[in-house]
Short mmCIF file of C-alpha atoms in Angstrom, two decimals:
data_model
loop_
_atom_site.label_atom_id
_atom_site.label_comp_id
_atom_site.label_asym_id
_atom_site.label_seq_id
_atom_site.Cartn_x
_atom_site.Cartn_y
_atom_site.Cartn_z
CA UNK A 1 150.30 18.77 -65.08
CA UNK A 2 154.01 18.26 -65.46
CA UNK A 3 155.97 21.48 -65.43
CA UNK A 4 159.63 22.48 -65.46
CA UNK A 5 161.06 20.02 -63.63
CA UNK A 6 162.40 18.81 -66.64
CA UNK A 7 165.17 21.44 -66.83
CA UNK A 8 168.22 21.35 -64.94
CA UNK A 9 168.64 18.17 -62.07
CA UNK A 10 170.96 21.06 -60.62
CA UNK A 11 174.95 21.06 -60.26
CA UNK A 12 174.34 19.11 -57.09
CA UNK A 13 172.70 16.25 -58.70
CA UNK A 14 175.36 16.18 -61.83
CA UNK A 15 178.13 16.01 -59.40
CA UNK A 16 176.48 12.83 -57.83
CA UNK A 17 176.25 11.24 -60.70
CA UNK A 18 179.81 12.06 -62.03
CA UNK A 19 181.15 8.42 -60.67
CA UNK A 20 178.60 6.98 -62.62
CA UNK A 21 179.65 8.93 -66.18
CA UNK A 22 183.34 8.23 -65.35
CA UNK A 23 182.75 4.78 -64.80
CA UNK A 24 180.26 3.70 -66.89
CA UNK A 25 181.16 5.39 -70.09
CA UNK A 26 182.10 2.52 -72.86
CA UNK A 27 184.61 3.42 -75.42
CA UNK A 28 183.44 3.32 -78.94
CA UNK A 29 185.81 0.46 -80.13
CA UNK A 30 183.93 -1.73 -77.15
CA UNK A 31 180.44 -0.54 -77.78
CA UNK A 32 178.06 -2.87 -79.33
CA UNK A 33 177.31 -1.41 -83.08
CA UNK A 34 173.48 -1.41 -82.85
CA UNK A 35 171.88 -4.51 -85.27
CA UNK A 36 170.01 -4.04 -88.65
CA UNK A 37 166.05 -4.29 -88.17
CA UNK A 38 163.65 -6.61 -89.98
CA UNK A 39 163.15 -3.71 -92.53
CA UNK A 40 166.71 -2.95 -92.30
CA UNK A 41 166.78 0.11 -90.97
CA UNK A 42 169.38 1.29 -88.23
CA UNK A 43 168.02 1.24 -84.35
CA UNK A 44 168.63 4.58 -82.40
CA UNK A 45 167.27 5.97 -79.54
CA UNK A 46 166.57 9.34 -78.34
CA UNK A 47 167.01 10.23 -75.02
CA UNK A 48 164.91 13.52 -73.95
CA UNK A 49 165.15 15.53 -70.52
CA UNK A 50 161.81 15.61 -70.02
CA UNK A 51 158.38 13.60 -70.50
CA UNK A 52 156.69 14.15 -73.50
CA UNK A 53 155.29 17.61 -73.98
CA UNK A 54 155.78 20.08 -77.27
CA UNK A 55 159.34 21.16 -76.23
CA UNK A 56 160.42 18.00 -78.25
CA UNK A 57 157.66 18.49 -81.08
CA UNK A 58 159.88 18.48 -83.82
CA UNK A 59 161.08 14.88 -83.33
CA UNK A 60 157.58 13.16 -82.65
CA UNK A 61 156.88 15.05 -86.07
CA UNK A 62 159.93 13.32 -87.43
CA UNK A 63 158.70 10.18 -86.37
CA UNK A 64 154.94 10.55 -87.12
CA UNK A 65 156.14 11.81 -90.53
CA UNK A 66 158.28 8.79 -91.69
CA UNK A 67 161.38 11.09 -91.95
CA UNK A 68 163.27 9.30 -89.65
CA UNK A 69 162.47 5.65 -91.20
CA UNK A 70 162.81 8.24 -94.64
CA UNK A 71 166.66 8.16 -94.04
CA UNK A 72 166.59 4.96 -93.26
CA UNK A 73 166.18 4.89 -89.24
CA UNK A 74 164.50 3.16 -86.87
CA UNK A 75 164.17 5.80 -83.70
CA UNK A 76 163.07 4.94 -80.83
CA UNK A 77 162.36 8.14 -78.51
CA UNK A 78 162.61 7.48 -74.82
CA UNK A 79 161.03 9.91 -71.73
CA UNK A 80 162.60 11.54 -69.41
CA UNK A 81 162.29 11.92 -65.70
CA UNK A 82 163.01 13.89 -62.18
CA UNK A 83 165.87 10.79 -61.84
CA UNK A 84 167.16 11.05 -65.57
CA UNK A 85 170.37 12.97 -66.83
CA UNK A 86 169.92 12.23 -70.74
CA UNK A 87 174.15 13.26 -70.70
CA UNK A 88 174.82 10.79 -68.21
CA UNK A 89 172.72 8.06 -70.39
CA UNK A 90 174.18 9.18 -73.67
CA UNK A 91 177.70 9.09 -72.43
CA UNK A 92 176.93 5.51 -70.63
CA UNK A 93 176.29 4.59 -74.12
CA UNK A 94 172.93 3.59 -73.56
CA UNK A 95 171.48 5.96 -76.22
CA UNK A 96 172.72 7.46 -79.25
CA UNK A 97 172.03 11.07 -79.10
CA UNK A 98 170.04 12.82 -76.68
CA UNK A 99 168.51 16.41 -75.69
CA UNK A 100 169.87 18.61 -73.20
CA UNK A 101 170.71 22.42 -72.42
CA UNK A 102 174.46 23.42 -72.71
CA UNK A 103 175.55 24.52 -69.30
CA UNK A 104 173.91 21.19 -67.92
CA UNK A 105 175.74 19.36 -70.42
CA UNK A 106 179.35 21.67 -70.00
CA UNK A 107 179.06 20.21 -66.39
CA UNK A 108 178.77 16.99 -67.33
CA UNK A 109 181.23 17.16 -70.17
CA UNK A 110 183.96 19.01 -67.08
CA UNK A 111 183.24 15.43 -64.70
CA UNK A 112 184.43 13.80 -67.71
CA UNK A 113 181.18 12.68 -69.68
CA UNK A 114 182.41 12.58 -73.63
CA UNK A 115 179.76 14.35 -75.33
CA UNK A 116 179.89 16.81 -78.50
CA UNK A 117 176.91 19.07 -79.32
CA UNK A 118 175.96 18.40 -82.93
CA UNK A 119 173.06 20.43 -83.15
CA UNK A 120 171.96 23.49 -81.32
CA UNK A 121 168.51 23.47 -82.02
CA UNK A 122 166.97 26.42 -79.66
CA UNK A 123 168.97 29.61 -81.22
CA UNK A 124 167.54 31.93 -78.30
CA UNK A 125 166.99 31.13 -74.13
CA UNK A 126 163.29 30.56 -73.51
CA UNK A 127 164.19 31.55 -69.10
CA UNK A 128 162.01 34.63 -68.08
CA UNK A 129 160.92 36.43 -64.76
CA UNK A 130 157.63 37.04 -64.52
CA UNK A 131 155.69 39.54 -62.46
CA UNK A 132 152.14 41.47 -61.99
CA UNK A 133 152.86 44.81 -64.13
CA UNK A 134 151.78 46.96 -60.78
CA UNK A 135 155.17 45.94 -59.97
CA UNK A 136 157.09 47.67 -62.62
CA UNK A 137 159.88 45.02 -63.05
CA UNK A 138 160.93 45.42 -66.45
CA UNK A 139 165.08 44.87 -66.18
CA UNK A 140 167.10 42.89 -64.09
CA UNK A 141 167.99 46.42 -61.82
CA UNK A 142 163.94 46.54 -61.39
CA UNK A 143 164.36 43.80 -59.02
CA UNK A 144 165.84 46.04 -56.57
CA UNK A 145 164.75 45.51 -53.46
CA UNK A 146 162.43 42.32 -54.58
CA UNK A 147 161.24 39.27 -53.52
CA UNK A 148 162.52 37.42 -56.40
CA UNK A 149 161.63 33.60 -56.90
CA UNK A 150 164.11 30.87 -58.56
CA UNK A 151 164.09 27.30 -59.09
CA UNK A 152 167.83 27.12 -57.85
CA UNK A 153 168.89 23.36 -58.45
CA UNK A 154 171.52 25.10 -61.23
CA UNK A 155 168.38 26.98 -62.68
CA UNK A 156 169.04 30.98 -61.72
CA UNK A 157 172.63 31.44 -63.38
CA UNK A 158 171.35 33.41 -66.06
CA UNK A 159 169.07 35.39 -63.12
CA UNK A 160 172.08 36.06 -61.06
CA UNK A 161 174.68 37.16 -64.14
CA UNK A 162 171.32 39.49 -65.11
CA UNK A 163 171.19 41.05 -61.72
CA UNK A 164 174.82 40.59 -61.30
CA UNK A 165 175.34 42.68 -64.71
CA UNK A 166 172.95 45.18 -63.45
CA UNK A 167 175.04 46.78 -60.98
CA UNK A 168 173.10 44.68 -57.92
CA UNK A 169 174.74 41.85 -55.70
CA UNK A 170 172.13 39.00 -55.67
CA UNK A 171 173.40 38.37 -52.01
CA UNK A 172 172.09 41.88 -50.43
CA UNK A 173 170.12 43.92 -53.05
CA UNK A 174 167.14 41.01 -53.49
CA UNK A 175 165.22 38.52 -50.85
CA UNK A 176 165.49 35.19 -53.36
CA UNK A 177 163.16 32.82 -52.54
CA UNK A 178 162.93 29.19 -53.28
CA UNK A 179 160.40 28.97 -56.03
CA UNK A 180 158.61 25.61 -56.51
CA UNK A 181 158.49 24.56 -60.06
CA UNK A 182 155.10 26.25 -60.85
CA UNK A 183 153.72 29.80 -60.33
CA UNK A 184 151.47 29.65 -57.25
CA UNK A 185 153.94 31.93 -55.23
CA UNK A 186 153.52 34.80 -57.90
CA UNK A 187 149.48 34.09 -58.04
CA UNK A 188 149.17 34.21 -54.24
CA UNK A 189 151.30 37.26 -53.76
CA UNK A 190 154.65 35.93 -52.35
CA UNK A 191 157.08 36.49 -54.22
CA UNK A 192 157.09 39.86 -56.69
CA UNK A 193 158.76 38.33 -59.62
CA UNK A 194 159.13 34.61 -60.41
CA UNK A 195 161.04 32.18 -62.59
CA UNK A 196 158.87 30.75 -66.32
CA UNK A 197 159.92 29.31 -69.84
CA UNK A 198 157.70 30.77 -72.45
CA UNK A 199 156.72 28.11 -73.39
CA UNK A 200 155.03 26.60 -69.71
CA UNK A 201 155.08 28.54 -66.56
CA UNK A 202 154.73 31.68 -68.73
CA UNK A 203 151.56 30.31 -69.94
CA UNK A 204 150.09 28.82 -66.63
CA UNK A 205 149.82 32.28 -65.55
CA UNK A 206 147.62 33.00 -68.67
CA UNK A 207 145.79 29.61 -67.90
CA UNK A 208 144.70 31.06 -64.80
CA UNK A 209 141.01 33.20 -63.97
CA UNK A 210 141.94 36.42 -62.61
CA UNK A 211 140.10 36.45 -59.07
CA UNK A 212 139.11 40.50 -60.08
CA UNK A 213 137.77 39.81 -63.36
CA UNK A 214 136.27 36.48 -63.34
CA UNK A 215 138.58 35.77 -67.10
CA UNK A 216 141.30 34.69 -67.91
CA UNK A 217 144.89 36.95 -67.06
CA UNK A 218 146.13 38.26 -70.23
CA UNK A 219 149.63 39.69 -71.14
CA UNK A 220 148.88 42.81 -70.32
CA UNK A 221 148.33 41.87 -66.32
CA UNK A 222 152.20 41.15 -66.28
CA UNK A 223 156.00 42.13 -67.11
CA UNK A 224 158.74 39.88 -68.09
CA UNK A 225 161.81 40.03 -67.85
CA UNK A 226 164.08 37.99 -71.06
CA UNK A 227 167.36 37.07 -70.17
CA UNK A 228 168.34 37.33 -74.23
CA UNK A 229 167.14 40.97 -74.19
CA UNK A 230 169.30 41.40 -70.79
CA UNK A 231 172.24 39.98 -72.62
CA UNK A 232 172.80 36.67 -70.10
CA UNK A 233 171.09 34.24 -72.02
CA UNK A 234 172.43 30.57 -72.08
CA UNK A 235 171.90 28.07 -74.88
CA UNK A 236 168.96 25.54 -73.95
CA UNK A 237 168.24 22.75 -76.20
CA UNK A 238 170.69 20.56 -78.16
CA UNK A 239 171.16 17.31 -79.79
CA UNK A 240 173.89 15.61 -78.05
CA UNK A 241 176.16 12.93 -79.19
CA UNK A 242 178.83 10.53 -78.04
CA UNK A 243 182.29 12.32 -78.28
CA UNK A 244 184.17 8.95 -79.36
CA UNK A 245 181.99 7.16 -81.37
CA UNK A 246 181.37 10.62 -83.65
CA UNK A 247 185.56 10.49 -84.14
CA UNK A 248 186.21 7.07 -84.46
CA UNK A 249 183.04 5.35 -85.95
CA UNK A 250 181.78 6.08 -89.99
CA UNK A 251 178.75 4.20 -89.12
CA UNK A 252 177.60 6.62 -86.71
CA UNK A 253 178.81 9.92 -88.31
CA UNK A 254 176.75 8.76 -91.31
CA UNK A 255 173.72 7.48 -88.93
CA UNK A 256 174.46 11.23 -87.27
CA UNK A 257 173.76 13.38 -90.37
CA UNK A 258 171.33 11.53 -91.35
CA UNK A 259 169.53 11.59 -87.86
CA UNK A 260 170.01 15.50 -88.17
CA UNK A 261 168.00 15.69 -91.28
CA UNK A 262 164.96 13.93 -90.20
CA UNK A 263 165.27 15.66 -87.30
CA UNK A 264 165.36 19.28 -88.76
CA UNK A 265 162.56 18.21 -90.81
CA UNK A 266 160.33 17.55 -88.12
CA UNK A 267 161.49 21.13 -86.61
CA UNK A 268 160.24 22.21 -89.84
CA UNK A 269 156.96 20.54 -89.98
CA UNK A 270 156.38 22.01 -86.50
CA UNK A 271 157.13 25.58 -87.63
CA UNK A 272 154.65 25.21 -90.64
CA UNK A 273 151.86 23.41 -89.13
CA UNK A 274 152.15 24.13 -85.42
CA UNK A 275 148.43 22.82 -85.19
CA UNK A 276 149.04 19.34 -86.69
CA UNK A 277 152.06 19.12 -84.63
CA UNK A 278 150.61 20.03 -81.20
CA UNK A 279 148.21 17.34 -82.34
CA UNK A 280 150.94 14.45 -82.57
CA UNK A 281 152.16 15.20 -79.11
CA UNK A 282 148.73 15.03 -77.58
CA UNK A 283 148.35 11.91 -79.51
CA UNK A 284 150.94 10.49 -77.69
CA UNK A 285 149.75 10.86 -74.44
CA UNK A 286 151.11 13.59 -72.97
CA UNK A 287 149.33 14.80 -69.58
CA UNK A 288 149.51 18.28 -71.04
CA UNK A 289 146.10 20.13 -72.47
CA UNK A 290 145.70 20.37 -75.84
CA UNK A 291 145.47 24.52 -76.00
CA UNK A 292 148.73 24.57 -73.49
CA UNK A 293 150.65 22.33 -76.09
CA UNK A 294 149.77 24.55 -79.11
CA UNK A 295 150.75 27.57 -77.19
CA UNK A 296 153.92 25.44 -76.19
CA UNK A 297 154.93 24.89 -79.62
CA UNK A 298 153.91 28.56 -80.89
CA UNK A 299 157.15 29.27 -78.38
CA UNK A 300 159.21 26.86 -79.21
CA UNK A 301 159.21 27.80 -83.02
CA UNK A 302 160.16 31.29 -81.51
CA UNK A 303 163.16 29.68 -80.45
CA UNK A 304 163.82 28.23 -82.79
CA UNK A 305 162.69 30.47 -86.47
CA UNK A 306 164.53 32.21 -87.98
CA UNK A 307 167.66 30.21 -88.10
CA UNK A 308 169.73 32.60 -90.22
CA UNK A 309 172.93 30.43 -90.49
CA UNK A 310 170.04 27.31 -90.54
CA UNK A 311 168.60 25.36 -88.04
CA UNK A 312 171.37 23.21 -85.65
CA UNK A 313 174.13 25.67 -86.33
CA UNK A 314 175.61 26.59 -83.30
CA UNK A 315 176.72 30.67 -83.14
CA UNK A 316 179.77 30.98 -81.68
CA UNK A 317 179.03 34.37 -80.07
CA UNK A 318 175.89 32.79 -78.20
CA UNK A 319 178.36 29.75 -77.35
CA UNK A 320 180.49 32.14 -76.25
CA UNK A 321 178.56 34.09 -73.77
CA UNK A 322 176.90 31.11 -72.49
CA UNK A 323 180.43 29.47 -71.89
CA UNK A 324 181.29 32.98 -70.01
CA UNK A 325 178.18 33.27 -68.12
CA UNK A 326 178.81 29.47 -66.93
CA UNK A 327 182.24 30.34 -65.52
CA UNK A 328 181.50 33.52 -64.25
CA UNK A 329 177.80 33.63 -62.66
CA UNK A 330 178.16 32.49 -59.27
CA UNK A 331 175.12 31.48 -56.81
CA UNK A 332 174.46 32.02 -53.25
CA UNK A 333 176.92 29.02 -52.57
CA UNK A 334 179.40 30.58 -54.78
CA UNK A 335 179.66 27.99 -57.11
CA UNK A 336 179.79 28.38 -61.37
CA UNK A 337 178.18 26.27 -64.09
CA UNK A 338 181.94 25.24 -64.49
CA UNK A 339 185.04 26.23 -63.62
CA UNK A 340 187.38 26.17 -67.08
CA UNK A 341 186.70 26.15 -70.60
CA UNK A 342 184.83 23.11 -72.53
CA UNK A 343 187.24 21.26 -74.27
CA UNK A 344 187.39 22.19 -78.56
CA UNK A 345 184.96 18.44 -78.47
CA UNK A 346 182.13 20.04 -76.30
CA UNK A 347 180.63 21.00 -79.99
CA UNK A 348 181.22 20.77 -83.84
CA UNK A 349 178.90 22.27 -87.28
CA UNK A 350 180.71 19.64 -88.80
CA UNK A 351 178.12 17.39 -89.31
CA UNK A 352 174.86 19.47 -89.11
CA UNK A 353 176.66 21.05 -92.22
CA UNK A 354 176.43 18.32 -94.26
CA UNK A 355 172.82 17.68 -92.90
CA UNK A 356 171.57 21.67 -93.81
CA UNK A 357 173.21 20.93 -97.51
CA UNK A 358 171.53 17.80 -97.94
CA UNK A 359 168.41 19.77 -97.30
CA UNK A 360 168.97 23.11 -99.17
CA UNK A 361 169.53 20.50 -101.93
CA UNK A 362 165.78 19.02 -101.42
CA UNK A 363 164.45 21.97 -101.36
CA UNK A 364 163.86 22.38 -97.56
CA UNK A 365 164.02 26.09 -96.23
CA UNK A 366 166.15 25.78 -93.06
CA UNK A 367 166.05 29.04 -91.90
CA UNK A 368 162.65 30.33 -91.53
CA UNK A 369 163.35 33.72 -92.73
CA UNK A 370 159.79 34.32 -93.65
CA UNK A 371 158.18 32.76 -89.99
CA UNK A 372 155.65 34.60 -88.32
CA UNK A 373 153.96 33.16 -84.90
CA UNK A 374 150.32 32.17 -84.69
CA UNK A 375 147.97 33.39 -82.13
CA UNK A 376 146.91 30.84 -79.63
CA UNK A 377 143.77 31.15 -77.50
CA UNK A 378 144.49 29.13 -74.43
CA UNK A 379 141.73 27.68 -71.98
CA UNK A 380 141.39 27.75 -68.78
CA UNK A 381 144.21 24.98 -67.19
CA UNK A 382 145.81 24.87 -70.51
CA UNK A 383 142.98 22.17 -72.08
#
């Protein structure tokens, strides 16, 4: 099973690849404008930050549902990889829009990658720390005196500002260990609280056959600590496009909005039939079990629903503390997320505006007031 490598390549790996953004980066008035089809619609690719797995349900809904081709697009969605920084492709103008987290993208955006968030889908961090309940870590100042497991690799900022914020010093008041991107430390006992998303690791502990029972762990057998309750949450997932070519080029504002719709609209599928959805990403091959990918997009629609401003708006409060936490939060090596504020271009409403009116006006409901979680069963291994 692939697990959350797909997150953050780390500050480390952003910085080596900060030559290659700088350099490689076409201007819009150079860029090729992307050819008509044989059905005339207009080519654009995707880029994602990870393989395919329910994280990115919503737009293999879009395109399984014909609202991409709908608005008159031909989308092409492309994996990613341990090697691939969607940022670093979308500003090399290799894509059109692509999905990444915020503070991996303000890092890119401060080694000069011109990117603009148009569309901060995930309204709420999905980043927990996870441990048996015999522990009684329920708050970042429960970790006290823990062995507390991270991915590091520009991963634990919102786990340091949380312990940070808590009165401790992540340097002397916890042992952090180096957590491998799974949850066999926690399992086997060595570490007492460990790094998850909701929507994976979280749920590979529940995938697992308590050794004293013979079933399945349930909730009950563990605490969690949520970064969004601690109040050092960072914005995750966001559609991502190229800074220039959104200023400068009609074409691709236009192609933009209407990219946004069909997009939203698979978000929306996914929050209404989270079954049929789960279904389309399995369809496509992902190595992911078919119980772990409905429990996957169960938490991603948490996420995600309700959208009270609608879906893609991006909060400015929630901006604002992730922006703080990304200057402020410092690791072990003392470094920050970045080390100034994102430039007024790092994101815009303007044109997921004109996307959520063009949808009010069909009728779509883009804010989920009324959305209520299913209950997944997983299985054993998540199959």
């Amino acid at each position: 099973m692939k697990h959350s490598r797909r997150m953050w390549t780390g500050i480390a790996a952003i910085a080596a690849t900060s030559a290659l953004i700088l350099s490689g980066c076409s201007s819009a008035e150079t860029a090729p404008a992307p050819a008509a089809s044989e059905g005339g619609l207009t080519p654009v690719k995707l880029q994602l930050q990870w393989f395919t797995q329910a994280q990115f349900a919503g737009y293999y809904a879009a395109l399984d549902q014909g609202y991409f081709e709908d608005e008159g697009l031909e989308v092409e969605i492309i994996e990613g990889g341990v090697d691939i920084v969607p940022q670093t492709v979308l500003a090399d103008d290799q894509v059109d829009f692509a999905i990444a987290w915020v503070p991996k993208a303000l890092a890119s955006i401060e080694a000069g990658a011109g990117i603009t968030d148009i569309g901060q889908i995930f309204q709420r961090s999905g980043t927990l720390q996870v441990s048996f309940a015999d522990k009684d870590i329920t708050s970042a100042a429960d970790l006290e005196g823990k062995k507390v497991g991270n991915w590091g690799f520009g991963n634990e900022f919102e786990l340091f500002a949380g312990i940070t914020e808590s009165g401790l010093d992540p340097a002397a008041d916890v042992t952090l260990v180096q957590q491998n991107f799974d949850m066999s430390a926690l399992l086997a006992g060595d570490i007492d609280a460990a790094q998850a998303m909701t929507y994976n690791e979280y749920a590979q502990v529940l995938e697992t056959v308590n050794p004293a029972t013979g079933e399945l762990y349930t909730a009950d057998d563990f605490n969690v600590i949520n970064w969004n309750d601690e109040g050092t949450a960072m914005l995750q997932d966001a559609i991502w496009a190229n800074t220039e070519r959104l200023e400068s080029d009609e074409a691709y504002q236009e192609t933009a909005v209407k990219f946004l719709k069909a997009a939203i609209k698979g978000w929306v599928f996914a929050r209404d039939n989270p079954e049929d959805a789960a279904a389309i990403v399995v369809s496509t091959g992902s190595e992911l079990g078919a119980s772990h990918q409905l429990w996957q997009t169960n938490e991603i629609n948490k996420l995600i629903w309700p959208s009270p401003d609608g879906i893609g708006m991006i909060d400015e409060g929630l901006w604002a503390q992730t922006v703080e936490v990304a200057k402020s939060a410092k690791n072990l090596e003392g470094s920050t997320v970045i080390t100034t504020d994102p430039p007024e271009t790092a994101y815009t409403n303007e044109w997921v505006e004109k996307a959520l009116a063009e949808l009010e006006e069909e009728g779509v409901d883009v804010n989920g007031d009324d959305f209520s979680p299913i209950e997944v069963t997983l299985n054993e291994g998540g199959k």
